[in-house]
Amino acid sequence: MGRGRTAVALAGMGVLALAGSLLLAAGDQGPQAARSALRPPAPGDPLTGDEIARAGEIASATLRTRMSTGRVELLYVERDDDKAAAHLRRADAYIYDYGTDRLIVRTVDLGRGEVVAESAGRGVRPPPSRTEEARAAELLLADPGHGKRIRAAYAEAAGRPLRSASDLGLRALVYTPRRHGAAAAACRTHRCVRLFARLPDGTWLDTTRIAVDLSAKKIIALEW
Amino acid sequence: MVTVRLPLTLLLLALAAGLAGVPAAGGATAGRETREAREAREAREVPSGTGTAPAGTVPARAVPPRTAPASRTAPARPACGAPYLVDRRLPNGARWRLCWEMRTIEGLTLTDVAYTPAGGRETSVLRSTALAQIHVPYDSGEPRFHDIGTLGEIAVPLQSADCPGGQRRGQYVCVTTRPRGHAYLKSRFEEPALSAQGHDLAVYSAFQVGWYTYLVEWAFSDDGAITPRVGATGSLSGFTAETGHGWPTGTGGSHVEQSHSHNIFWRLDFDVDGRENDVVEQYDFTGSGTAARTLVRTRFTKETRAVNGRTRWWRVVDTESRNADGHPVSWEINNSASAQYRGPRDEAFTRADLYVSQYRACERLATNNPSPDCAPSVDRYAGSERLTDPVLWVNVSYHHVARDEDADPMPVHWQGFRITPRDVTAENPHLRSRAR
Ligand SMILES: [Cu+2]
């Protein structure tokens, strides 16, 4: 048989190169962006890349200072799907405030060019953004024990040293808190993610019992 | 009984479209004509040998024409344009129109789904449908994953071979037509059997979530049925387990792969023939160990949760819209193939197989809902609000006990459910095309 083997690393060293996290990563054209700019979008079309960028800017307008310090972060922009407003071009900007551990969702009316609704709350767990995913991996690599283990596994799988977190095939999922020990309990209010990391030989790092607390910038060992 | 009137222009257009193989287009603008011409070409892209009714399958005797379902107001056109509009006429004359979108969180999302039975009028079915969660708890109790992250960011590019006989829309979405086997077969007295082959329009994408690749698909049949399903492939996690929680897949006893469940939730915002007058009913049949069985109908007036039963099913019925027989138009949901996973107390969302909630735009995911204005999970959506615009959440579980055959790349295992028209047409929808 040849099931996907979970690679467990042994030892190694390397230097961590931080991938520059883009503050407005969601402004990039994601796969959801309407690619064709040949005609104005129909009401039911996905957001265009331009609309995504514009919605992000409008939603962030009052948060620039806090965004520049990394305290507040735009996660992504999603087309607003409220069927009561289906005739309007609207976008929901998902913003995370790491200072207060709150999710803020701002609805932008692209026609009017302004925020028309806002909701905010603690303990809400939207999926991690690409930027958060990269940051979680950087935190994991910066942890002495895990960093060593991962670099060794990478070197063995790739035949070359790991240069940065972006060398890993990353996938983050939001961590859903359960009774996994005292450290994990913080994740009921903190922003915590689980990380999958694929190596060049197709194997995966064993990250099953790890959560990354992005709010506290800590690695959590899940206990069960 | 409601009187039936099919506008003459519509009928003529439908006829012309049927003959010329061009979808009916009322008042097309230049821009749309181009699109529709392209859609028409796609509609003809059926796999070889399965094109419009081979001579041998045409019934010797035309079925008497029956009028189309009662028309109230024509449904709105799908609100999207190319390449997001799917408008396809299947070989029997049935037509499906819908929009697709690759949403950042939910991934492939279909909106404005409308069905036109062969020879009938168009009727809206779903305002929106998408995955609402893939919950994967392992049998030892841990780990337990909630696999919906940003699916839109992890769609797998499809090669042309991944979209046989069809057309890729961008890199990630396949729109194709494929045979579904017999639509019907009936032997006759001293004549060859009466039979026809059916077709599906399939719309799908693939997503890479950790070890697993999920194929997320909706099939729209030429008889009006919709089959949402998810195929799990890619790789097993490789988690080991005590033999009580797994199955030996390594050489001898070298590795015991841990068993787990894939509990998949779909969100379905039904708008049957428009947003108004949609009611959800549950059907049960009493009588066990008795000769007789009795139909029991329960009408859900408030938000509710329900569990499966072997003969239980539900339907979303438009109380005002009738077919040519004067019966209310409805869509039936059947979920009897689920393994019915029931989790621990902190996973209350696993404790029902169907949830019905009043429409709220911010209720999107079955767990970890990303909205501060709404509850976090589907069990909390289904409160006690009065239902005027029901949204259905279907939970289908598959218990995966790995086998040696699940070696990399793991064969696809499918799970899903069926949505079938109940009294949308007054006749076999497949036969109606012959009446033209
Ligand atoms: Cu599985």
XYZ file of C-alpha atoms and ligand atoms in Angstrom:
661
model
C 0.000 0.000 0.000
C 1.140 3.579 -0.387
C -0.942 5.900 1.746
C 0.170 9.487 2.291
C 2.947 9.157 4.808
C 3.173 11.677 7.610
C 6.764 12.745 7.865
C 8.204 13.124 11.318
C 11.353 15.169 11.370
C 14.431 14.612 13.481
C 16.894 17.473 13.700
C 18.403 20.337 11.731
C 19.065 24.032 11.616
C 18.375 26.883 9.313
C 17.693 30.537 9.123
C 14.165 31.798 8.997
C 13.415 34.240 6.268
C 10.162 36.003 6.838
C 7.905 36.210 3.877
C 6.748 39.802 3.723
C 3.118 39.739 4.705
C 0.997 41.996 2.607
C -1.391 44.113 4.556
C -3.870 44.198 1.733
C -3.378 40.669 0.478
C -7.109 40.331 -0.092
C -6.852 43.087 -2.653
C -4.985 40.731 -4.921
C -7.135 38.950 -7.404
C -8.117 35.768 -5.662
C -9.630 32.886 -7.610
C -13.069 34.271 -6.802
C -12.399 37.450 -8.690
C -14.211 37.946 -11.932
C -11.348 37.778 -14.391
C -12.979 39.384 -17.360
C -12.889 43.147 -17.270
C -14.271 43.423 -20.792
C -17.705 44.480 -19.623
C -19.123 45.924 -16.430
C -20.089 43.123 -14.036
C -23.695 41.899 -14.046
C -25.461 42.128 -10.660
C -24.944 38.420 -9.987
C -21.330 38.237 -11.145
C -18.550 37.632 -8.639
C -16.598 40.684 -7.588
C -13.952 41.804 -10.045
C -10.377 42.217 -8.898
C -10.883 45.978 -8.990
C -14.018 45.761 -6.883
C -12.246 43.575 -4.331
C -9.397 46.070 -4.075
C -11.773 49.012 -3.850
C -13.985 47.354 -1.221
C -10.871 46.601 0.831
C -9.749 50.211 0.635
C -13.146 51.635 1.525
C -13.591 49.218 4.424
C -10.101 49.969 5.743
C -10.282 53.746 5.375
C -10.781 54.423 9.091
C -8.358 51.700 10.191
C -5.196 52.659 8.341
C -3.121 53.519 11.409
C -3.994 50.351 13.232
C -3.422 48.362 10.052
C 0.033 49.779 9.537
C 1.048 48.502 12.974
C -0.409 45.086 12.199
C -2.949 45.397 14.978
C -5.829 45.264 12.524
C -5.775 43.108 9.443
C -7.969 42.750 6.394
C -8.560 39.024 5.972
C -10.433 38.932 2.677
C -13.300 40.430 0.753
C -16.341 38.348 -0.147
C -19.273 39.300 -2.345
C -22.229 40.192 -0.132
C -24.897 37.609 -0.822
C -27.898 39.141 0.919
C -30.728 38.435 -1.477
C -32.570 41.528 -0.290
C -29.752 43.574 -1.851
C -29.135 41.309 -4.840
C -29.482 44.189 -7.305
C -26.597 46.075 -5.663
C -22.871 45.516 -5.956
C -21.937 44.920 -2.352
C -18.906 43.410 -0.703
C -18.214 42.164 2.817
C -14.747 42.972 4.106
C -13.622 40.598 6.858
C -11.311 42.451 9.221
C -9.658 41.085 12.323
C -8.697 43.356 15.187
C -5.877 41.620 17.026
C -5.872 44.369 19.617
C -9.302 43.485 20.921
C -9.657 40.025 19.385
C -12.745 40.982 17.475
C -13.926 40.163 14.001
C -15.313 43.155 12.145
C -17.397 42.646 9.022
C -17.962 45.796 7.000
C -20.430 45.778 4.153
C -19.368 48.093 1.356
C -21.803 49.390 -1.218
C -19.576 49.685 -4.258
C -22.052 51.867 -6.099
C -22.098 54.436 -3.302
C -18.483 53.880 -2.402
C -19.128 53.630 1.314
C -19.571 51.298 4.246
C -23.300 50.681 4.721
C -23.237 48.149 7.555
C -20.858 46.896 10.200
C -20.955 44.068 12.668
C -18.307 43.111 15.177
C -17.892 40.471 17.827
C -15.541 38.316 19.844
C -15.187 34.566 19.598
C -16.143 34.511 15.916
C -13.917 32.225 13.882
C -13.685 33.084 10.199
C -11.289 30.937 8.159
C -7.666 32.086 8.301
C -6.449 34.327 5.520
C -3.400 33.569 3.434
C -1.458 36.167 5.400
C -2.450 34.553 8.693
C -1.540 31.162 7.270
C 1.959 32.380 6.411
C 2.332 34.051 9.803
C 1.301 30.871 11.596
C 3.977 28.978 9.700
C 6.559 31.632 10.562
C 5.654 31.357 14.242
C 5.982 27.595 14.059
C 9.395 27.875 12.392
C 10.487 30.433 14.956
C 9.740 27.971 17.752
C 13.078 26.304 18.568
C 11.797 22.748 18.844
C 9.322 22.781 16.000
C 11.582 24.882 13.768
C 14.402 22.372 14.117
C 12.139 19.447 13.417
C 10.534 21.074 10.367
C 13.812 22.198 8.818
C 15.245 18.718 9.170
C 12.178 17.161 7.611
C 12.270 19.662 4.791
C 15.963 19.146 4.098
C 15.454 15.404 3.979
C 12.446 15.624 1.684
C 13.769 18.353 -0.619
C 17.503 17.756 -0.536
C 18.074 21.439 0.208
C 17.626 23.664 3.235
C 14.343 25.420 3.913
C 14.597 29.091 2.969
C 11.254 30.367 4.222
C 7.783 29.314 5.292
C 6.622 29.820 1.726
C 8.675 26.776 0.691
C 6.152 24.641 2.562
C 2.846 23.694 0.944
C 0.773 25.468 3.554
C -2.852 25.166 4.460
C -4.383 26.679 7.559
C -7.777 25.875 9.035
C -9.356 27.655 11.920
C -8.857 25.801 15.195
C -12.167 24.884 16.789
C -11.656 24.894 20.574
C -12.396 21.761 22.567
C -10.976 20.523 25.853
C -7.366 20.280 24.679
C -5.629 21.587 27.784
C -5.171 24.945 29.501
C -3.174 26.617 26.717
C -5.783 25.730 24.123
C -8.536 27.241 26.256
C -7.242 30.692 25.261
C -8.420 29.925 21.732
C -12.020 30.492 22.785
C -11.293 34.200 22.450
C -7.948 34.235 20.597
C -7.352 33.774 16.891
C -6.038 30.215 16.604
C -5.313 28.119 13.550
C -4.292 24.607 12.649
C -1.634 24.172 10.043
C -1.017 21.562 7.379
C 2.369 21.639 5.707
C 3.225 19.605 2.662
C 6.819 18.806 1.779
C 8.269 18.632 -1.750
C 8.235 14.818 -1.701
C 4.456 14.820 -1.153
C 4.613 13.904 2.520
C 3.173 16.007 5.331
C 4.629 17.313 8.521
C 2.973 15.936 11.602
C 1.145 19.006 12.907
C -1.923 17.233 14.235
C -1.408 18.209 17.875
C -0.383 21.760 17.183
C -2.422 24.934 17.120
C -0.930 28.363 16.533
C -2.315 31.158 18.701
C -1.914 34.171 16.426
C -3.230 36.568 19.085
C -0.639 35.536 21.676
C 1.967 34.572 19.043
C 2.351 31.201 20.711
C 2.478 27.587 19.673
C -0.017 25.452 21.545
C 0.427 21.744 22.125
C -3.024 20.217 21.930
C -3.587 17.673 24.659
C -5.694 14.565 24.219
C -57.669 24.135 -9.971
C -55.666 26.910 -11.531
C -56.152 27.559 -15.203
C -53.144 26.898 -17.342
C -51.970 29.362 -19.930
C -48.729 29.192 -21.793
C -47.995 32.447 -23.560
C -47.950 31.814 -27.297
C -44.715 33.678 -27.860
C -42.961 31.565 -25.271
C -44.277 28.412 -26.854
C -43.141 29.493 -30.314
C -39.744 30.441 -28.986
C -39.434 27.119 -27.223
C -40.418 25.313 -30.392
C -37.967 27.276 -32.491
C -35.280 26.696 -29.950
C -35.982 23.005 -29.868
C -35.826 22.706 -33.646
C -32.807 24.878 -34.190
C -30.990 23.736 -31.085
C -30.838 27.337 -29.919
C -32.031 28.265 -26.433
C -35.079 30.456 -26.334
C -34.137 34.094 -26.007
C -36.692 36.769 -25.508
C -35.566 40.281 -26.411
C -31.897 39.448 -26.529
C -29.439 42.292 -26.654
C -26.472 42.027 -28.953
C -24.196 41.150 -26.066
C -26.445 38.463 -24.807
C -27.010 36.959 -28.221
C -23.342 36.213 -28.425
C -23.462 34.554 -25.057
C -26.555 32.586 -25.883
C -25.111 31.455 -29.172
C -22.144 30.159 -27.249
C -24.401 28.485 -24.703
C -26.297 26.895 -27.554
C -23.090 25.482 -28.901
C -22.296 24.115 -25.465
C -25.740 22.632 -25.229
C -24.938 20.616 -28.307
C -21.649 19.417 -26.849
C -23.022 16.115 -25.683
C -20.785 13.073 -25.670
C -20.796 11.230 -28.982
C -23.446 8.581 -29.293
C -25.689 10.290 -26.785
C -26.966 13.125 -28.925
C -30.566 14.024 -29.447
C -32.815 10.988 -29.309
C -31.442 8.225 -31.525
C -34.147 6.947 -33.852
C -34.536 3.678 -32.017
C -35.522 5.325 -28.772
C -38.250 7.566 -30.138
C -41.624 6.282 -29.035
C -43.703 4.942 -31.905
C -46.655 6.961 -30.698
C -46.355 10.534 -29.566
C -47.590 11.129 -26.053
C -50.583 13.453 -26.011
C -49.368 16.952 -25.272
C -50.121 18.270 -21.832
C -50.031 21.922 -21.094
C -47.122 23.390 -19.210
C -47.230 24.150 -15.476
C -49.374 27.093 -14.494
C -47.585 30.338 -15.090
C -47.741 33.147 -12.565
C -44.786 35.340 -13.293
C -41.777 34.459 -15.357
C -38.752 33.949 -13.106
C -35.993 36.485 -13.268
C -33.138 35.610 -15.552
C -30.039 34.458 -13.727
C -28.406 37.728 -12.745
C -24.940 36.887 -14.050
C -23.163 37.020 -17.377
C -20.458 35.004 -19.099
C -18.475 33.070 -17.985
C -20.575 32.666 -14.822
C -23.846 31.882 -16.545
C -24.601 28.241 -17.228
C -27.503 27.837 -19.636
C -27.846 24.368 -20.992
C -30.518 22.499 -22.847
C -30.182 18.746 -22.422
C -30.923 16.348 -25.297
C -34.513 15.715 -24.142
C -35.280 19.445 -24.258
C -35.065 20.182 -20.526
C -33.115 23.302 -19.703
C -31.167 24.404 -16.649
C -29.956 27.928 -15.997
C -27.801 28.983 -13.088
C -24.872 31.144 -12.061
C -21.693 29.894 -10.464
C -19.302 31.769 -8.268
C -16.056 30.754 -6.582
C -16.548 32.305 -3.168
C -13.523 32.825 -0.947
C -14.988 30.864 1.957
C -17.570 28.454 0.565
C -15.840 27.766 -2.741
C -18.134 26.745 -5.581
C -21.516 28.350 -5.037
C -24.487 28.102 -7.378
C -27.167 30.772 -7.469
C -30.410 31.493 -9.329
C -30.921 27.861 -10.275
C -33.914 27.523 -12.593
C -35.363 24.491 -14.358
C -37.412 24.398 -17.523
C -38.994 21.015 -18.128
C -39.054 19.988 -21.767
C -41.956 21.858 -23.301
C -42.791 23.603 -20.034
C -42.142 26.957 -18.459
C -39.137 27.956 -16.437
C -39.413 27.795 -12.656
C -36.901 28.857 -10.034
C -35.669 26.183 -7.644
C -32.748 27.437 -5.603
C -31.685 30.972 -4.918
C -28.335 29.656 -3.669
C -26.539 26.456 -2.700
C -23.032 25.743 -1.441
C -21.176 23.570 1.006
C -21.665 24.722 4.580
C -19.091 22.518 6.330
C -17.048 19.330 6.094
C -16.618 18.042 9.630
C -14.090 15.219 9.956
C -13.909 13.624 13.410
C -11.570 10.633 13.851
C -12.804 7.508 15.601
C -10.420 7.647 18.567
C -12.072 10.970 19.446
C -9.307 13.214 18.103
C -8.482 15.047 15.973
C -11.695 16.639 14.723
C -11.389 18.942 11.726
C -13.715 21.565 10.344
C -12.475 21.532 6.770
C -14.073 24.674 5.405
C -11.403 27.298 5.406
C -11.103 29.523 2.402
C -12.113 26.929 -0.174
C -11.951 29.519 -2.930
C -8.213 29.809 -2.341
C -7.510 26.106 -2.637
C -9.441 25.073 -5.728
C -7.455 22.572 -7.777
C -6.864 23.590 -11.411
C -8.733 21.159 -13.662
C -7.133 19.738 -16.801
C -9.270 19.241 -19.883
C -9.303 15.499 -19.113
C -10.906 16.380 -15.762
C -13.857 17.861 -17.621
C -14.737 15.219 -20.211
C -17.120 16.326 -22.926
C -17.518 19.676 -21.246
C -16.126 23.102 -20.853
C -13.930 24.552 -18.157
C -14.939 27.939 -16.891
C -11.681 29.454 -15.884
C -9.295 26.978 -14.324
C -11.442 25.626 -11.557
C -14.970 24.888 -12.698
C -16.190 22.206 -15.082
C -19.568 22.383 -16.809
C -20.394 19.236 -18.699
C -23.201 17.019 -19.937
C -23.062 13.268 -19.432
C -25.311 10.244 -19.864
C -27.172 9.003 -16.806
C -28.492 5.743 -18.211
C -32.119 4.919 -18.789
C -34.711 7.604 -18.289
C -37.340 4.861 -18.680
C -37.889 1.507 -20.329
C -41.245 -0.123 -20.840
C -42.002 -3.260 -22.791
C -44.969 -3.181 -25.083
C -47.318 -5.669 -26.711
C -45.880 -6.880 -30.014
C -43.765 -3.755 -30.370
C -40.207 -2.905 -29.378
C -39.867 -1.570 -25.882
C -40.342 2.110 -25.271
C -37.170 3.609 -23.855
C -35.021 6.685 -23.636
C -31.638 7.616 -22.289
C -31.266 10.428 -19.803
C -28.575 13.063 -19.305
C -27.183 15.200 -16.530
C -25.679 18.624 -16.561
C -22.828 18.464 -14.059
C -21.097 21.458 -12.498
C -18.107 20.760 -10.295
C -14.812 21.871 -8.791
C -12.099 20.206 -6.730
C -10.533 21.501 -3.512
C -7.386 20.455 -1.682
C -7.965 20.417 2.073
C -4.965 18.933 3.855
C -4.493 15.336 2.725
C -7.892 15.128 1.107
C -9.023 16.364 -2.277
C -12.750 17.001 -2.355
C -14.731 16.926 -5.580
C -17.749 19.158 -5.065
C -20.458 18.553 -7.608
C -24.069 19.296 -8.460
C -25.760 17.196 -11.142
C -28.896 18.568 -12.779
C -30.857 15.885 -14.559
C -33.088 16.188 -17.583
C -35.973 14.917 -15.416
C -35.554 17.786 -12.960
C -33.620 15.930 -10.266
C -30.645 17.566 -8.543
C -27.895 15.504 -6.962
C -25.451 17.426 -4.772
C -22.512 15.228 -3.843
C -18.947 15.346 -2.622
C -16.252 12.863 -3.544
C -13.310 12.496 -1.194
C -10.041 11.487 -2.827
C -6.384 12.484 -2.540
C -4.688 10.783 0.406
C -5.611 9.259 3.717
C -4.330 11.188 6.726
C -2.067 8.366 7.790
C -3.205 8.663 11.408
C -2.546 5.479 13.254
C -4.988 3.933 15.669
C -5.605 1.079 18.025
C -7.270 -1.724 16.064
C -10.593 -0.816 17.640
C -10.489 2.545 15.908
C -9.008 1.605 12.563
C -8.207 -0.946 9.907
C -4.839 -2.471 9.016
C -3.707 -1.011 5.695
C 0.063 -1.476 5.990
C 1.894 -4.755 5.308
C 0.607 -7.221 7.883
C -0.031 -5.240 11.035
C 2.528 -2.502 10.351
C -0.012 0.275 10.127
C -3.575 0.673 11.316
C -5.258 3.585 9.563
C -7.683 5.459 11.771
C -11.357 5.409 10.792
C -13.226 8.695 10.642
C -16.378 10.370 9.431
C -16.926 12.986 6.762
C -19.980 14.923 7.905
C -20.843 17.200 5.032
C -23.346 20.020 5.300
C -25.029 21.760 2.410
C -26.876 25.032 2.630
C -29.840 25.226 0.280
C -31.841 28.396 -0.030
C -34.890 27.150 -1.886
C -36.984 29.712 -3.676
C -39.534 27.497 -5.375
C -41.195 29.493 -8.125
C -40.096 32.693 -6.464
C -39.310 33.572 -2.874
C -42.884 33.636 -1.598
C -45.162 30.864 -0.376
C -42.483 28.239 0.286
C -43.408 25.752 2.994
C -41.444 22.742 4.247
C -43.304 19.520 4.947
C -42.176 16.217 6.419
C -43.670 12.921 5.360
C -43.794 9.784 7.468
C -45.511 6.481 7.004
C -46.818 4.815 10.095
C -47.272 1.103 10.431
C -44.593 -1.353 11.429
C -45.407 -5.038 11.429
C -48.806 -4.123 10.075
C -50.276 -4.649 6.625
C -51.356 -1.076 6.160
C -49.273 2.068 6.154
C -50.587 5.550 6.592
C -49.147 8.792 5.296
C -48.575 11.443 7.948
C -47.764 14.969 6.873
C -46.133 17.444 9.241
C -45.972 21.035 8.125
C -43.089 23.028 9.616
C -44.422 26.434 10.513
C -41.398 27.249 12.671
C -37.679 26.648 12.381
C -36.891 23.042 13.133
C -34.418 20.194 13.087
C -35.218 16.699 11.924
C -33.579 13.294 11.842
C -33.689 10.766 9.034
C -36.037 7.831 8.850
C -35.955 5.012 6.346
C -39.159 6.178 4.672
C -39.095 9.775 5.828
C -38.659 12.592 3.363
C -39.278 16.288 3.146
C -40.396 18.667 0.501
C -40.324 22.389 -0.132
C -43.673 23.216 -1.634
C -44.894 26.452 -3.152
C -48.430 26.625 -1.868
C -49.606 28.897 -4.670
C -47.885 27.421 -7.706
C -49.584 24.461 -9.389
C -48.752 22.091 -12.193
C -51.156 21.181 -15.001
C -52.863 18.644 -12.745
C -53.579 21.359 -10.217
C -51.058 19.966 -7.713
C -48.708 22.263 -5.792
C -45.210 22.392 -7.226
C -42.569 21.025 -4.860
C -39.045 19.648 -4.529
C -38.440 16.590 -2.426
C -35.349 16.026 -0.283
C -34.254 12.552 0.560
C -31.311 11.921 2.866
C -31.657 8.251 3.776
C -28.133 7.317 2.653
C -26.440 9.172 5.502
C -24.495 7.282 8.168
C -26.130 9.692 10.647
C -23.092 10.550 12.727
C -23.957 11.843 16.199
C -21.162 13.618 18.011
C -20.503 14.611 21.606
C -22.359 17.321 23.491
C -20.116 20.128 22.231
C -20.998 19.180 18.643
C -24.727 19.742 18.767
C -24.684 20.539 15.058
C -24.229 16.803 14.362
C -27.427 15.843 16.138
C -29.819 16.253 13.238
C -29.813 15.375 9.544
C -31.872 18.297 8.326
C -32.245 21.794 9.705
C -34.779 24.312 8.499
C -34.114 27.942 9.304
C -35.647 31.241 8.333
C -33.501 32.964 5.703
C -30.765 35.132 7.133
C -27.981 36.339 4.879
C -25.321 35.952 7.578
C -26.120 32.296 8.335
C -23.714 30.645 5.929
C -21.661 27.873 7.530
C -22.945 25.001 9.660
C -20.114 25.521 12.158
C -17.636 28.347 12.729
C -20.004 30.721 10.983
C -17.923 33.782 10.130
C -20.458 36.432 11.081
C -20.718 38.411 14.332
C -24.406 39.106 13.630
C -25.460 35.492 13.405
C -25.209 32.413 15.601
C -22.047 30.279 15.263
C -23.650 27.015 14.130
C -26.637 25.531 12.351
C -28.201 23.965 15.456
C -28.535 27.526 16.742
C -30.025 28.853 13.490
C -32.899 26.459 13.832
C -34.534 28.249 16.740
C -38.196 29.018 16.969
C -38.652 31.716 14.359
C -41.696 31.502 12.106
C -40.803 30.252 8.635
C -41.693 32.421 5.669
C -38.532 31.922 3.605
C -37.015 28.568 4.562
C -33.362 27.631 4.153
C -32.532 23.934 4.366
C -29.319 22.508 5.775
C -28.676 18.896 4.849
C -26.139 16.874 6.840
C -24.835 13.744 5.122
C -22.361 11.545 6.915
C -20.023 8.934 5.490
C -18.063 6.691 7.847
C -14.734 5.966 6.258
C -13.069 2.748 7.313
C -9.937 2.616 5.187
C -9.128 -0.403 3.016
C -5.944 -1.524 1.278
C -7.549 -0.178 -1.892
C -7.426 3.348 -0.426
C -3.710 3.504 -1.216
C -2.420 6.708 -2.788
C -4.015 8.231 -4.777
C -7.083 7.196 -2.842
C -10.113 6.168 -4.938
C -13.022 8.624 -4.699
C -15.729 7.851 -2.143
C -18.953 9.743 -2.730
C -21.651 11.035 -0.452
C -24.648 13.169 -1.187
C -28.399 13.271 -1.381
C -31.214 13.731 -3.857
C -33.565 16.554 -4.645
C -36.351 15.432 -6.935
C -39.239 17.327 -8.453
C -42.597 16.324 -7.014
C -45.482 17.555 -9.136
C -43.439 20.143 -10.993
C -44.757 18.649 -14.233
C -48.000 16.735 -14.592
C -46.360 14.016 -16.680
C -43.103 12.128 -16.966
C -40.830 15.102 -17.681
C -38.794 13.033 -20.056
C -41.761 12.166 -22.258
C -42.922 15.722 -22.572
C -40.213 16.503 -25.101
C -41.757 13.985 -27.468
C -44.993 15.901 -27.435
C -43.417 18.705 -29.418
Cu -12.051 9.574 4.540
